[in-house]
Amino acid sequence: MKKELVIRSNSSAVDFALLKDGKLIELNKEIDNNKFSVGDIFVSSIRKPVAGLNAAFINVGYEKDAFLHYHDLGPRLSSVLKFIDLMQRGKKKDCFLSNFHFEKDIPKDGKIEDYVRPKQRILVQIVKEPISTKGPRVSSELSLAGRYMVLIPFSDRVSISQKIESSEEKSRLNKLVKSIRPKGFGIIIRTVATNKKVAELDSDLQRLLNRWKNMCGKLTKVDQYP
């Protein structure tokens, strides 16, 4: 007697099939109702900073609050909060960062209650999906992953995957990306960008910028205070 377990998964469900001597004897389907996936970005509100944890609980629309630790705020938090405020008050009309005045970076070991307050709007990204009785863990250091690169808003740094070993290729990619990188956005060049032409890299960049614009457009449709 030979038994086999066959698993088939997609974005919304996982099928489990148990075969006995090649014949199906049991079939189960597990549907994923989780609407919070790693990488998703939300316009959220601070519910409660907790000094003892140096963290804050965030309302992202899940049954359990998300958890945001101080170390996940990111150094450019003040700039992110300023950007959200300007967008929501109509003081900034576009999503570009080229003419945006960046605020001073927050310290690495500060206190969360000094930088966020209850009901304050903030952009956060899911870094760990909710499990059991815990809500998702989030970060306000945002990144948008594409095919050849990762776009980092509120940054000017360009870095290259360490898996690209050729110094000549690293230099070539660095020059190409710096020639197309918009001001105010950092870029991480992925390994699969090796030997790609500037047109292919720019096409990937434009797709990521469009995602950023679409997300920013939603800021003006959210009430300033929850």
Short mmCIF file of C-alpha atoms in Angstrom, two decimals:
data_model
loop_
_atom_site.label_atom_id
_atom_site.label_comp_id
_atom_site.label_asym_id
_atom_site.label_seq_id
_atom_site.Cartn_x
_atom_site.Cartn_y
_atom_site.Cartn_z
CA MET A 1 0.00 0.00 0.00
CA LYS A 2 1.41 3.37 -1.05
CA LYS A 3 0.15 6.66 0.36
CA GLU A 4 0.91 10.13 -1.06
CA LEU A 5 0.07 13.63 0.15
CA VAL A 6 -0.34 16.20 -2.62
CA ILE A 7 -0.44 19.89 -1.72
CA ARG A 8 -1.52 22.62 -4.16
CA SER A 9 -1.54 26.25 -3.13
CA ASN A 10 -2.50 29.60 -4.62
CA SER A 11 -3.01 33.09 -3.24
CA SER A 12 -6.36 32.31 -1.60
CA ALA A 13 -6.43 28.59 -0.72
CA VAL A 14 -4.43 25.42 -0.14
CA ASP A 15 -5.68 22.01 -1.30
CA PHE A 16 -4.57 18.84 0.48
CA ALA A 17 -5.15 15.52 -1.34
CA LEU A 18 -4.40 12.14 0.21
CA LEU A 19 -3.84 9.36 -2.32
CA LYS A 20 -3.77 5.63 -1.62
CA ASP A 21 -2.25 3.49 -4.37
CA GLY A 22 -2.86 6.38 -6.75
CA LYS A 23 -6.53 6.80 -5.79
CA LEU A 24 -7.97 9.82 -4.01
CA ILE A 25 -9.25 8.92 -0.55
CA GLU A 26 -9.40 12.37 1.09
CA LEU A 27 -9.50 15.98 -0.08
CA ASN A 28 -9.38 19.09 2.11
CA LYS A 29 -9.29 22.78 1.26
CA GLU A 30 -7.99 25.49 3.56
CA ILE A 31 -9.11 28.98 2.58
CA ASP A 32 -6.93 31.88 3.60
CA ASN A 33 -9.13 34.70 4.87
CA ASN A 34 -6.17 36.74 6.06
CA LYS A 35 -6.24 40.14 4.40
CA PHE A 36 -2.94 41.17 5.93
CA SER A 37 0.12 39.97 4.03
CA VAL A 38 3.78 40.85 4.47
CA GLY A 39 4.57 43.91 2.35
CA ASP A 40 1.07 45.43 2.44
CA ILE A 41 1.00 49.16 3.26
CA PHE A 42 -1.79 50.79 5.25
CA VAL A 43 -2.82 54.29 6.29
CA SER A 44 -3.29 53.62 9.99
CA SER A 45 -3.76 55.46 13.25
CA ILE A 46 -1.87 55.27 16.52
CA ARG A 47 -4.17 53.84 19.18
CA LYS A 48 -1.90 53.76 22.19
CA PRO A 49 1.84 54.30 22.76
CA VAL A 50 3.12 52.05 25.59
CA ALA A 51 6.21 53.46 27.30
CA GLY A 52 7.05 50.18 29.06
CA LEU A 53 7.35 48.37 25.73
CA ASN A 54 8.75 51.40 23.87
CA ALA A 55 6.16 50.54 21.25
CA ALA A 56 2.69 51.50 20.09
CA PHE A 57 -0.46 49.63 19.22
CA ILE A 58 -1.77 50.57 15.78
CA ASN A 59 -5.28 50.34 14.35
CA VAL A 60 -4.98 48.82 10.87
CA GLY A 61 -8.54 47.55 10.67
CA TYR A 62 -7.75 44.10 12.03
CA GLU A 63 -9.54 42.59 15.03
CA LYS A 64 -6.29 42.83 16.98
CA ASP A 65 -4.12 45.93 17.04
CA ALA A 66 -0.86 45.87 15.11
CA PHE A 67 2.40 46.22 17.04
CA LEU A 68 4.93 48.93 16.15
CA HIS A 69 8.20 48.98 18.09
CA TYR A 70 10.33 52.12 18.31
CA HIS A 71 13.15 50.45 16.36
CA ASP A 72 10.69 49.88 13.49
CA LEU A 73 9.80 53.56 13.22
CA GLY A 74 12.82 54.21 11.01
CA PRO A 75 15.10 57.26 11.16
CA ARG A 76 12.94 59.26 8.73
CA LEU A 77 9.76 59.04 10.83
CA SER A 78 9.45 62.82 11.24
CA SER A 79 9.63 63.25 7.47
CA VAL A 80 7.00 60.54 6.90
CA LEU A 81 4.61 62.11 9.41
CA LYS A 82 5.14 65.55 7.91
CA PHE A 83 4.45 64.21 4.42
CA ILE A 84 1.18 62.56 5.54
CA ASP A 85 0.06 65.75 7.30
CA LEU A 86 0.77 67.94 4.25
CA MET A 87 -1.02 65.53 1.92
CA GLN A 88 -4.10 65.30 4.14
CA ARG A 89 -4.35 69.07 4.64
CA GLY A 90 -3.96 69.68 0.92
CA LYS A 91 -0.72 71.58 1.39
CA LYS A 92 1.10 69.15 -0.89
CA LYS A 93 -0.54 68.31 -4.21
CA ASP A 94 1.72 65.56 -5.52
CA CYS A 95 3.56 62.49 -4.29
CA PHE A 96 7.02 63.48 -5.48
CA LEU A 97 9.75 64.01 -2.93
CA SER A 98 12.19 66.06 -5.02
CA ASN A 99 11.07 69.36 -3.47
CA PHE A 100 10.09 67.93 -0.12
CA HIS A 101 12.06 69.26 2.85
CA PHE A 102 13.21 66.34 4.97
CA GLU A 103 13.13 66.62 8.74
CA LYS A 104 15.97 65.66 11.05
CA ASP A 105 16.33 61.90 11.65
CA ILE A 106 15.06 60.61 14.97
CA PRO A 107 17.63 59.00 17.33
CA LYS A 108 18.20 55.24 17.29
CA ASP A 109 17.38 54.82 20.98
CA GLY A 110 14.62 57.31 21.69
CA LYS A 111 11.26 56.97 23.44
CA ILE A 112 8.22 56.25 21.31
CA GLU A 113 5.94 58.56 23.28
CA ASP A 114 8.14 61.49 22.22
CA TYR A 115 7.39 60.90 18.53
CA VAL A 116 3.86 59.53 18.15
CA ARG A 117 0.56 60.33 19.82
CA PRO A 118 -2.88 58.69 19.97
CA LYS A 119 -5.06 59.14 16.83
CA GLN A 120 -2.07 60.26 14.78
CA ARG A 121 -2.08 59.03 11.17
CA ILE A 122 0.89 56.97 10.02
CA LEU A 123 1.89 54.86 7.03
CA VAL A 124 2.90 51.36 8.08
CA GLN A 125 3.93 48.18 6.28
CA ILE A 126 3.19 44.64 7.43
CA VAL A 127 6.41 42.84 8.36
CA LYS A 128 4.81 39.89 10.15
CA GLU A 129 1.33 38.54 9.52
CA PRO A 130 -1.16 38.14 12.39
CA ILE A 131 -1.08 34.76 14.14
CA SER A 132 -3.29 33.24 16.80
CA THR A 133 -4.20 35.98 19.29
CA LYS A 134 -1.63 38.48 18.02
CA GLY A 135 -2.17 41.19 15.47
CA PRO A 136 0.33 41.94 12.68
CA ARG A 137 3.71 43.48 13.36
CA VAL A 138 4.34 46.63 11.35
CA SER A 139 7.09 49.05 10.42
CA SER A 140 6.99 52.63 9.19
CA GLU A 141 10.15 52.05 7.13
CA LEU A 142 8.47 51.51 3.78
CA SER A 143 9.71 49.61 0.74
CA LEU A 144 8.13 48.59 -2.57
CA ALA A 145 9.61 45.51 -4.20
CA GLY A 146 9.80 45.18 -7.96
CA ARG A 147 11.38 42.73 -10.37
CA TYR A 148 14.83 44.33 -10.54
CA MET A 149 14.84 46.72 -7.60
CA VAL A 150 13.30 47.73 -4.31
CA LEU A 151 12.12 51.35 -3.98
CA ILE A 152 12.67 53.03 -0.59
CA PRO A 153 10.68 56.27 -0.10
CA PHE A 154 12.29 59.00 2.03
CA SER A 155 15.82 57.84 1.29
CA ASP A 156 18.65 58.76 -1.10
CA ARG A 157 20.75 55.62 -0.73
CA VAL A 158 21.56 53.27 -3.61
CA SER A 159 22.77 49.78 -2.68
CA ILE A 160 23.48 46.66 -4.69
CA SER A 161 22.86 42.99 -3.91
CA GLN A 162 25.95 41.34 -2.47
CA LYS A 163 25.22 38.33 -4.66
CA ILE A 164 26.40 40.34 -7.68
CA GLU A 165 30.10 39.54 -7.54
CA SER A 166 31.42 41.40 -10.59
CA SER A 167 32.78 44.81 -9.60
CA GLU A 168 32.33 46.00 -13.19
CA GLU A 169 28.66 45.01 -13.20
CA LYS A 170 28.13 46.63 -9.81
CA SER A 171 29.66 49.85 -11.10
CA ARG A 172 27.54 49.74 -14.28
CA LEU A 173 24.29 49.16 -12.38
CA ASN A 174 25.14 51.83 -9.83
CA LYS A 175 25.65 54.43 -12.56
CA LEU A 176 22.51 53.42 -14.46
CA VAL A 177 20.26 53.48 -11.41
CA LYS A 178 21.64 56.78 -10.17
CA SER A 179 20.87 58.28 -13.60
CA ILE A 180 17.16 57.37 -13.34
CA ARG A 181 16.57 57.50 -9.55
CA PRO A 182 14.14 60.26 -8.51
CA LYS A 183 15.29 62.46 -5.65
CA GLY A 184 13.95 61.41 -2.27
CA PHE A 185 13.83 57.71 -3.13
CA GLY A 186 16.47 55.12 -2.32
CA ILE A 187 16.94 51.98 -4.40
CA ILE A 188 18.19 48.49 -3.66
CA ILE A 189 19.36 46.76 -6.84
CA ARG A 190 18.39 43.09 -6.88
CA THR A 191 20.49 40.20 -8.18
CA VAL A 192 18.20 39.63 -11.18
CA ALA A 193 19.10 43.11 -12.45
CA THR A 194 22.45 41.72 -13.63
CA ASN A 195 23.10 42.58 -17.29
CA LYS A 196 19.75 44.38 -17.65
CA LYS A 197 19.55 47.47 -19.83
CA VAL A 198 18.57 50.89 -18.53
CA ALA A 199 15.20 50.72 -20.31
CA GLU A 200 14.28 47.55 -18.40
CA LEU A 201 15.39 49.04 -15.09
CA ASP A 202 13.52 52.27 -15.75
CA SER A 203 10.35 50.37 -16.66
CA ASP A 204 10.49 48.55 -13.33
CA LEU A 205 11.14 51.83 -11.53
CA GLN A 206 8.13 53.51 -13.16
CA ARG A 207 5.86 50.66 -12.08
CA LEU A 208 7.03 51.09 -8.49
CA LEU A 209 6.57 54.86 -8.64
CA ASN A 210 3.03 54.36 -9.93
CA ARG A 211 2.32 52.11 -6.96
CA TRP A 212 3.63 54.83 -4.67
CA LYS A 213 1.47 57.48 -6.39
CA ASN A 214 -1.65 55.33 -6.13
CA MET A 215 -1.03 54.75 -2.45
CA CYS A 216 -0.38 58.43 -1.77
CA GLY A 217 -3.56 59.35 -3.60
CA LYS A 218 -5.51 57.48 -0.93
CA LEU A 219 -4.11 59.74 1.79
CA THR A 220 -6.35 62.58 0.69
CA LYS A 221 -9.41 60.32 0.95
CA VAL A 222 -8.80 59.40 4.59
CA ASP A 223 -10.13 61.59 7.36
CA GLN A 224 -7.35 63.38 9.19
CA TYR A 225 -8.66 62.14 12.53
CA PRO A 226 -10.24 58.68 13.01
#
